[in-house]
PDB file of C-alpha atoms in Angstrom:
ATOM      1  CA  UNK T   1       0.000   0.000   0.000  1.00  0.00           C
ATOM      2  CA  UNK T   2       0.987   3.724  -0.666  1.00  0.00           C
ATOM      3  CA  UNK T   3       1.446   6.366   1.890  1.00  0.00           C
ATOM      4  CA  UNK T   4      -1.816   7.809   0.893  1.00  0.00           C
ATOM      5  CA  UNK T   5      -3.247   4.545   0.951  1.00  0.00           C
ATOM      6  CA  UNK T   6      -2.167   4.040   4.376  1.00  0.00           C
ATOM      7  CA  UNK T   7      -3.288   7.447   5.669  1.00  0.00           C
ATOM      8  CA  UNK T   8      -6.826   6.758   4.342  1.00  0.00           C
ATOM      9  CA  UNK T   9      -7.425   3.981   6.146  1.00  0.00           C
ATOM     10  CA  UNK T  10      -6.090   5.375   9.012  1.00  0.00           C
ATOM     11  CA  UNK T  11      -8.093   8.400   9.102  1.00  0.00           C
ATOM     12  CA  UNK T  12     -11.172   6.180   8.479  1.00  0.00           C
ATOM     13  CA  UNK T  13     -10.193   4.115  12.098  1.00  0.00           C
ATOM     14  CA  UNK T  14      -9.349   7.282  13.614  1.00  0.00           C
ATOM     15  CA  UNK T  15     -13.323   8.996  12.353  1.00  0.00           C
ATOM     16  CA  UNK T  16     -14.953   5.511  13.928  1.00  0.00           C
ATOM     17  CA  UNK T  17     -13.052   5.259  17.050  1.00  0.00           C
ATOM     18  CA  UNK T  18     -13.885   9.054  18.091  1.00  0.00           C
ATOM     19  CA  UNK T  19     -17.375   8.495  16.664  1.00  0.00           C
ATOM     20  CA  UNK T  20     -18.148   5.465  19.325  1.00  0.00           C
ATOM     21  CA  UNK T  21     -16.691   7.560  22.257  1.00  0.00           C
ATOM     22  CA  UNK T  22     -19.077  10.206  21.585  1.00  0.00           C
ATOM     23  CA  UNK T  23     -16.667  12.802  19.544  1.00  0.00           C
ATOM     24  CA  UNK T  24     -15.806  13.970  15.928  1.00  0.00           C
ATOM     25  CA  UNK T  25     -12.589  13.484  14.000  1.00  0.00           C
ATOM     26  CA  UNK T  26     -11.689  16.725  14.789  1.00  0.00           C
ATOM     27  CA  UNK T  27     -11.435  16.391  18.326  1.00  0.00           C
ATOM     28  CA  UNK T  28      -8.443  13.640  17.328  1.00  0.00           C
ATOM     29  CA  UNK T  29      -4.708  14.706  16.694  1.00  0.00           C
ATOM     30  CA  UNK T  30      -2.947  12.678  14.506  1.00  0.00           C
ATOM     31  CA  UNK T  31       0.995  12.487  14.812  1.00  0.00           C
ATOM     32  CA  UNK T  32       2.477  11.360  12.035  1.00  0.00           C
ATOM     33  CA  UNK T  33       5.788   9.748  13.312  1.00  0.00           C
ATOM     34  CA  UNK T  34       8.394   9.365  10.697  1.00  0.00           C
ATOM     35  CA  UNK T  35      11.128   7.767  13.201  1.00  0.00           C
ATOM     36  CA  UNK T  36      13.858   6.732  10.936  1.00  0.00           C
ATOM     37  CA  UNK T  37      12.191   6.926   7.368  1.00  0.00           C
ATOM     38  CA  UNK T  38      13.311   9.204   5.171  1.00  0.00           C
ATOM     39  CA  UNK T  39      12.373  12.704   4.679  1.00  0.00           C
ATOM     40  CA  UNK T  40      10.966  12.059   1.223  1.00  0.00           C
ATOM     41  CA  UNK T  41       8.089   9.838   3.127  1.00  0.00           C
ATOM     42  CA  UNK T  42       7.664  12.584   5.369  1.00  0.00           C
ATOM     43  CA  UNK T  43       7.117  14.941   2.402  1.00  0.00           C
ATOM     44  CA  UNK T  44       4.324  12.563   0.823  1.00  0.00           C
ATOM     45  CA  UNK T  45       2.691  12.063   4.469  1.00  0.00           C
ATOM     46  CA  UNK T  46       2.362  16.146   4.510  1.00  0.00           C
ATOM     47  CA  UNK T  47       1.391  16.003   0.345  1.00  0.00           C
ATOM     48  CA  UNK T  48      -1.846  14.160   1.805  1.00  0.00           C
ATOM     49  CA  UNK T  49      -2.928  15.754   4.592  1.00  0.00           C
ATOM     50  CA  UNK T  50      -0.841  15.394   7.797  1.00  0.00           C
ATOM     51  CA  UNK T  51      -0.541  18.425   9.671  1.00  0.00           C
ATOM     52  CA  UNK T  52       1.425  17.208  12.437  1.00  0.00           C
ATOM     53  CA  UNK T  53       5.228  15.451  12.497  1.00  0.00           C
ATOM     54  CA  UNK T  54       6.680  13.404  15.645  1.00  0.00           C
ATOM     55  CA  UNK T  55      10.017  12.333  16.452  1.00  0.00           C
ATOM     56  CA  UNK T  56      11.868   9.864  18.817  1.00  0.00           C
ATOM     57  CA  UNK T  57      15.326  11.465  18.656  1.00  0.00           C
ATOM     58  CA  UNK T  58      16.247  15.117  18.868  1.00  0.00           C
ATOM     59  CA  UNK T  59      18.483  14.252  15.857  1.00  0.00           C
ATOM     60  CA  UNK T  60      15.753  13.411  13.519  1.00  0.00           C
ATOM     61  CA  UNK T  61      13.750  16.671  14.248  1.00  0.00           C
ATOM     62  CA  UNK T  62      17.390  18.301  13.583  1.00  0.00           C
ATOM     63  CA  UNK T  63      17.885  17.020  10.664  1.00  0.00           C
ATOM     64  CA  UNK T  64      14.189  16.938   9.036  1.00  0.00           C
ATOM     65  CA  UNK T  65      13.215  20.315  10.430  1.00  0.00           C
ATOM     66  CA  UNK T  66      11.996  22.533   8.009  1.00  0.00           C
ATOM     67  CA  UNK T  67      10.325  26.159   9.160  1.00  0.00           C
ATOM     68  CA  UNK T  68       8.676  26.543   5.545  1.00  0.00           C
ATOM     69  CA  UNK T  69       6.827  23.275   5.970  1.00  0.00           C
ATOM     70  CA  UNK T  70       2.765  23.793   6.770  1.00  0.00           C
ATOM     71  CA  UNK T  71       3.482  21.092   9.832  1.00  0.00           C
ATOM     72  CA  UNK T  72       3.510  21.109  13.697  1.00  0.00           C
ATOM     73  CA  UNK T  73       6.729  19.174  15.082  1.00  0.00           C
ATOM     74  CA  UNK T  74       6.561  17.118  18.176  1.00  0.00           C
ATOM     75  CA  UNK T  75       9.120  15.211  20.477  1.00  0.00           C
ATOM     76  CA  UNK T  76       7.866  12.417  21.436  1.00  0.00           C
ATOM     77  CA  UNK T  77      10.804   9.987  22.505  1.00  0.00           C
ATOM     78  CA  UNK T  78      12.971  10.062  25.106  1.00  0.00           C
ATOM     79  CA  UNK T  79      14.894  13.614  25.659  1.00  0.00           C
ATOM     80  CA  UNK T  80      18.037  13.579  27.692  1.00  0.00           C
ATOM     81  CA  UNK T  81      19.069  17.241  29.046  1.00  0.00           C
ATOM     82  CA  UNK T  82      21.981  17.773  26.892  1.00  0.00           C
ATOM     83  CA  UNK T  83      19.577  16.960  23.701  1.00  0.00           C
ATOM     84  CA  UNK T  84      16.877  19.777  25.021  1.00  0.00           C
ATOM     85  CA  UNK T  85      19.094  22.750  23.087  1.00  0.00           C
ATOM     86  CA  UNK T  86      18.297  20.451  19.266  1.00  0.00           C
ATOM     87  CA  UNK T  87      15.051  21.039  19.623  1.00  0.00           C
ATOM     88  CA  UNK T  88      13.637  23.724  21.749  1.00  0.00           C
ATOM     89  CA  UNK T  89      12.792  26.195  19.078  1.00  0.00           C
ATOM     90  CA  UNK T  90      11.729  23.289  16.559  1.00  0.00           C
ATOM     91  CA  UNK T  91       8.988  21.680  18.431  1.00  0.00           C
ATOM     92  CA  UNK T  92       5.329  22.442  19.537  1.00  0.00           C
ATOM     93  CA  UNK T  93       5.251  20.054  22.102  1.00  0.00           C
ATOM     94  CA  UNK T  94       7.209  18.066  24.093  1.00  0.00           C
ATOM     95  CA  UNK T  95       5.616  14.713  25.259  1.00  0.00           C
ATOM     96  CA  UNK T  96       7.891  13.483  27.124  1.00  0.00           C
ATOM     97  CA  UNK T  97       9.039  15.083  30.463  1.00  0.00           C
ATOM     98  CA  UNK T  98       9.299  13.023  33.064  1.00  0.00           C
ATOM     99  CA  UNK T  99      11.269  14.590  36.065  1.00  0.00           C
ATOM    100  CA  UNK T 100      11.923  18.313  37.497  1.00  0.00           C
ATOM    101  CA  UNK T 101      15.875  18.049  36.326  1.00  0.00           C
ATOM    102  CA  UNK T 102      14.675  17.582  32.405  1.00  0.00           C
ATOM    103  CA  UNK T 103      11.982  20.568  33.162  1.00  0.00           C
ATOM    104  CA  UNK T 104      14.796  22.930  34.697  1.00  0.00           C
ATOM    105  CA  UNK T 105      16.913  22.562  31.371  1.00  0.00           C
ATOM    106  CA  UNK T 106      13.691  22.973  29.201  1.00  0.00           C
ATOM    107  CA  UNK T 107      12.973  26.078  31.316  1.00  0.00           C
ATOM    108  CA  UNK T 108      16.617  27.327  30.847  1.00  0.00           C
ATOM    109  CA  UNK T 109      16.641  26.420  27.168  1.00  0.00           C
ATOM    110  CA  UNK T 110      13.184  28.202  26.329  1.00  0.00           C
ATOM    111  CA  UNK T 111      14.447  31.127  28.380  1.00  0.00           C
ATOM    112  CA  UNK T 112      17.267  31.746  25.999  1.00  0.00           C
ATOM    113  CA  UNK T 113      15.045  31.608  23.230  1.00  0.00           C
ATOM    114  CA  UNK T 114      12.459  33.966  24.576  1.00  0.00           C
ATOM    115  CA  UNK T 115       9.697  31.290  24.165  1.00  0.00           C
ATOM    116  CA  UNK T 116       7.090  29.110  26.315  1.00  0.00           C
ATOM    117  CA  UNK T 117       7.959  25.209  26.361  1.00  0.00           C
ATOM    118  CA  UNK T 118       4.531  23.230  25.720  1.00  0.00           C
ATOM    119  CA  UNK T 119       4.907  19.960  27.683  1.00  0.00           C
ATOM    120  CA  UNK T 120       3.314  16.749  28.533  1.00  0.00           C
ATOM    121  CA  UNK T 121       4.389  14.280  31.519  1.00  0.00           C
ATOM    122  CA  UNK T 122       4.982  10.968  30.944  1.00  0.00           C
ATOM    123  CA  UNK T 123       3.137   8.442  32.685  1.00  0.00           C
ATOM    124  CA  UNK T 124       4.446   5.431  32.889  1.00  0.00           C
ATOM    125  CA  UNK T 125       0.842   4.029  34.111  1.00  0.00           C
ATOM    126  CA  UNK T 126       1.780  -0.115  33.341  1.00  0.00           C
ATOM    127  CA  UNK T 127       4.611  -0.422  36.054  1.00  0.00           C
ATOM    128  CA  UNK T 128       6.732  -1.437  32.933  1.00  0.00           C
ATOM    129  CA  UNK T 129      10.771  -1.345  34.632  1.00  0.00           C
ATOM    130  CA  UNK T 130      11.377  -0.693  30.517  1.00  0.00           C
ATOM    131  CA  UNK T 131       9.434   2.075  30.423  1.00  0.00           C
ATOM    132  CA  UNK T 132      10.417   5.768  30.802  1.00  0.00           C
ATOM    133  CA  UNK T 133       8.065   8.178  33.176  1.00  0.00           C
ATOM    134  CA  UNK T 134       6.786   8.818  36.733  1.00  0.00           C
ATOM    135  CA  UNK T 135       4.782   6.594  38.307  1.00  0.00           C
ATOM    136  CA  UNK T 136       1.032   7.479  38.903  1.00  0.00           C
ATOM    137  CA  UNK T 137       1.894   9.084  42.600  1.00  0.00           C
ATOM    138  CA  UNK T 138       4.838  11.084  41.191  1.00  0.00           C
ATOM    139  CA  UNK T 139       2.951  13.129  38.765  1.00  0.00           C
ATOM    140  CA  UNK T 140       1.520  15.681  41.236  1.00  0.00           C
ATOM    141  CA  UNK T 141       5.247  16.528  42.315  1.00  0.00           C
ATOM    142  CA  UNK T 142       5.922  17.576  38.513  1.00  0.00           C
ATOM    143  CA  UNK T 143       2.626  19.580  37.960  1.00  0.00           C
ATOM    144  CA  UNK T 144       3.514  21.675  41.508  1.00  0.00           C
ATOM    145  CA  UNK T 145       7.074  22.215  39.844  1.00  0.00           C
ATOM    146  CA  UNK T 146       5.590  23.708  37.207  1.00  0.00           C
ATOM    147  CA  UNK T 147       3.878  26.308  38.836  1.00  0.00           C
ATOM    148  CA  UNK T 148       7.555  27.761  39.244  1.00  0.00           C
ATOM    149  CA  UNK T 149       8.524  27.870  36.107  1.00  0.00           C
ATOM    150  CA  UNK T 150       8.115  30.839  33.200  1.00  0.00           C
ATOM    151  CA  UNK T 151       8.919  29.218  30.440  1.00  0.00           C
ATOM    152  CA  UNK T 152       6.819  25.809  30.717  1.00  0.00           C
ATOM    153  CA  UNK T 153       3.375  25.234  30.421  1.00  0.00           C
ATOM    154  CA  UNK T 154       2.000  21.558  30.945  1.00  0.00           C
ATOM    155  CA  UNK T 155      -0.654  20.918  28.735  1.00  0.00           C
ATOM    156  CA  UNK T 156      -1.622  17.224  29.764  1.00  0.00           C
ATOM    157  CA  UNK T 157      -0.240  13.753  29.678  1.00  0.00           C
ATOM    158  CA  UNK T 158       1.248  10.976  27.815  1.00  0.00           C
ATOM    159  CA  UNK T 159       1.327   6.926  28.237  1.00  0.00           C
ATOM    160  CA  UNK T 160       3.126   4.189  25.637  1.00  0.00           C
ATOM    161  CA  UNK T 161       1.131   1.276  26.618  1.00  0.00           C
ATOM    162  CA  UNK T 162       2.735  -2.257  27.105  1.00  0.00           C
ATOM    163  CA  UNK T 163       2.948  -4.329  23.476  1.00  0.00           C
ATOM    164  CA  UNK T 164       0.763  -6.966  24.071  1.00  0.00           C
ATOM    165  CA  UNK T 165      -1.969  -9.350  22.658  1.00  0.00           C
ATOM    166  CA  UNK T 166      -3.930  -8.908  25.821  1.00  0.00           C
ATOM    167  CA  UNK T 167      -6.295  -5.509  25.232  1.00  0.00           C
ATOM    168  CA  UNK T 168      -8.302  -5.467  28.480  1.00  0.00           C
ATOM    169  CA  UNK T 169      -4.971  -4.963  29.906  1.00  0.00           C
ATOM    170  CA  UNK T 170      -4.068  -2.194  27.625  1.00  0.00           C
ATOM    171  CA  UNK T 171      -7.893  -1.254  28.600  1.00  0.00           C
ATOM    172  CA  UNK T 172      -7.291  -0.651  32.140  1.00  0.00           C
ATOM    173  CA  UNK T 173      -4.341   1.519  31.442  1.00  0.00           C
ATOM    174  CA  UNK T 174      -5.864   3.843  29.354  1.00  0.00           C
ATOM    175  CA  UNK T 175      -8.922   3.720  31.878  1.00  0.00           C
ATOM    176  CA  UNK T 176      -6.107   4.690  34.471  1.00  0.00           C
ATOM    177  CA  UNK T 177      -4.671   7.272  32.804  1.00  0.00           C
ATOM    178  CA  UNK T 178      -7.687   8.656  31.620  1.00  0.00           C
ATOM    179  CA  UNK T 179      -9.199   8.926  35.362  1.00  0.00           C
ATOM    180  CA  UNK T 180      -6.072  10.432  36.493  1.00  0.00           C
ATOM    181  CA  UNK T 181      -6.532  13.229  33.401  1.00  0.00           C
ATOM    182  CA  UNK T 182     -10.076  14.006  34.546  1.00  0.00           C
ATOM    183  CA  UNK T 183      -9.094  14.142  38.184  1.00  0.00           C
ATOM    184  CA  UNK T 184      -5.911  16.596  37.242  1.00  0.00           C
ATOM    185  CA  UNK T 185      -8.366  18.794  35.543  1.00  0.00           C
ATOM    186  CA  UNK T 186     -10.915  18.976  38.443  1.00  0.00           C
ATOM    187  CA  UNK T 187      -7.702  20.606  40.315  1.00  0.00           C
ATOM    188  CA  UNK T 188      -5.973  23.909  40.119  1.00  0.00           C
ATOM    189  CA  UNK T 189      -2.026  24.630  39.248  1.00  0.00           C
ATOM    190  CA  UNK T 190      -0.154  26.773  37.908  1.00  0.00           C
ATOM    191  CA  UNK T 191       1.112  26.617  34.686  1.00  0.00           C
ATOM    192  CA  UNK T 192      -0.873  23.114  34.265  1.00  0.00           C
ATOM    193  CA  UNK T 193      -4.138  22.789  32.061  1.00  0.00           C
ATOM    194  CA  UNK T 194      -5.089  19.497  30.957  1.00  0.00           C
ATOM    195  CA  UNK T 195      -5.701  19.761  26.784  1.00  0.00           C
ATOM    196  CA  UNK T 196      -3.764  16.450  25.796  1.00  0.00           C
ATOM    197  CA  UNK T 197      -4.208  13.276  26.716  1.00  0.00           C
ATOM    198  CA  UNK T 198      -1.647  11.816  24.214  1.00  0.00           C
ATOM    199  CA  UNK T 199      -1.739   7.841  24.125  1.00  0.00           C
ATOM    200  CA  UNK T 200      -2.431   5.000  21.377  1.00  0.00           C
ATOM    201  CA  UNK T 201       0.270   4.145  18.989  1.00  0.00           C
ATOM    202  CA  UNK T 202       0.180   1.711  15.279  1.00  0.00           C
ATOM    203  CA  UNK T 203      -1.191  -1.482  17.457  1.00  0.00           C
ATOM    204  CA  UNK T 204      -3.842   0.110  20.116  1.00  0.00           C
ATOM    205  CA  UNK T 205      -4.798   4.340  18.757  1.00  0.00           C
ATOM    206  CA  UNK T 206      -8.550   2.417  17.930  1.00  0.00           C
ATOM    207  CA  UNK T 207      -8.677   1.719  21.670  1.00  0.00           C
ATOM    208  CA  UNK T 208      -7.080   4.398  23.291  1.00  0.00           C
ATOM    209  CA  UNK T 209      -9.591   6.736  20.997  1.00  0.00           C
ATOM    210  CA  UNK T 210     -12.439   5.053  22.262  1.00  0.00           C
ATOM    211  CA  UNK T 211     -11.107   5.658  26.098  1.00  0.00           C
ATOM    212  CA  UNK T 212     -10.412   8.943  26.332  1.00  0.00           C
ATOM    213  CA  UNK T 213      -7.030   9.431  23.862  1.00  0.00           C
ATOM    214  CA  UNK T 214      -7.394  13.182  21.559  1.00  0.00           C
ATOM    215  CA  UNK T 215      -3.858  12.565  20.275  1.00  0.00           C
ATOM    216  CA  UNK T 216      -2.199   9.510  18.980  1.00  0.00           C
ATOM    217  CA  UNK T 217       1.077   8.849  17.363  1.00  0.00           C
ATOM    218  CA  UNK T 218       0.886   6.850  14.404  1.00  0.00           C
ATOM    219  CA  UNK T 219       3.924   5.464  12.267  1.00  0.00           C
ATOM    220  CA  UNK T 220       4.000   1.543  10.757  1.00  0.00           C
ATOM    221  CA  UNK T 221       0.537   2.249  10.247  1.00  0.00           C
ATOM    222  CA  UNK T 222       1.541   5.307   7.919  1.00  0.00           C
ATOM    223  CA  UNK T 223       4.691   4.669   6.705  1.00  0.00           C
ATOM    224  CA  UNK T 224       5.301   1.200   7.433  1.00  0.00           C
ATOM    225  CA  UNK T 225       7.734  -1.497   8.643  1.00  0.00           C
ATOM    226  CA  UNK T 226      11.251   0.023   8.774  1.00  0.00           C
ATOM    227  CA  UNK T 227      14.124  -2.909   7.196  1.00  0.00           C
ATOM    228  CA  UNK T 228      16.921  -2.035   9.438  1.00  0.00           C
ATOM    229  CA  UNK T 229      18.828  -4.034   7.715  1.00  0.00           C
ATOM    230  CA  UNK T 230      19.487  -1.787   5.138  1.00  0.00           C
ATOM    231  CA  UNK T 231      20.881   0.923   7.415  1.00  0.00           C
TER     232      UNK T 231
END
């Protein structure tokens, strides 16, 4: 199948997933994530409709950036601090802070370029020792750390659900998540308003749609299987 072939019958699953949780298409962002394909796929992705890019590695968004291109970029992979000062002035949003030390450098670096950091904390709702983020309980510390910031706004959350065949599990956490995203908006911080609750990858963006996701990042789906091989 083509790109555009791809993207069609993604934005059909994405249209009846938000449809049987009660919303429109258009309350859904897509991320197109073009981790390690080339930026001529990215091109074609943008040639039919995508509005929004992600990235794993600050690298990538380095390298791919372009400021002419009608797109939104977004870091969604693990960010060390030393990797903050790649992107910082590329991105729109940041999905994946998950401790005050990365938040201090993203504050410094968005100082320095007179700007306001969009960012979401990662969850890591599953428990998963493999996965990066704060646990459930350790999310409140971040969102109070925020309030003493200039240069960060926290716009909601983020989850990478476990890989595997079992979907009530993969239920459950997104029913966690999603509670925990309600319950953060009945609350008042600083700096914090809950817009994004950004979970559901290729495998599981049906199901995280229809509990609760309004942004999923989407790339075998799109652009399909990478051969690393051939690197």
């Amino acid at each position: 199948m083509s790109i555009e072939e791809r993207l069609k019958e993604v934005e059909r699953k994405i249209t009846v997933a938000a449809e049987r949780s009660g919303r429109k298409r258009g309350d859904i962002t897509l991320i197109a994530v073009t981790k390690t394909h080339p930026a001529e796929m990215m091109n074609e992705a943008i040639k039919n409709g995508v509005t929004d890019i992600g990235e794993n590695k600050p690298q990538e968004v380095r390298d791919k950036f372009c400021d002419v291109l009608p797109v939104k970029w977004h870091l969604i992979g693990h960010l060390q601090t030393n990797k903050v000062k790649y992107v910082i002035d590329k991105v729109c949003l940041i999905h994946s802070v998950d401790s005050v030390h990365l938040m201090d450098e993203i504050e410094r670096q968005a100082e320095k370029h007179n700007l306001v950091m969009d960012i979401l904390i990662q969850v890591n709702i599953s428990g998963e020792a493999t996965k990066s983020g704060v646990s459930k309980d350790e999310v409140e510390e971040l969102l109070v750390y925020a309030g003493k910031l200039n240069h960060v706004r926290v716009k909601g959350l983020m989850t990478v659900a476990p890989k595997t065949d079992n979907s009530v599990t993969n239920i459950l956490h997104f029913d966690n998540i999603r509670q925990l995203f309600v319950d953060i908006q009945h609350k008042t911080y600083d700096n914090v308003s809950m817009e994004y609750l950004s979970m559901g990858m290729s495998g599981d963006y049906e199901t995280a749609i229809e509990h609760g996701s309004n942004m999923v990042r989407i790339g075998s789906a799109i652009f399909g299987y990478r051969d690393y091989s051939l690197k």
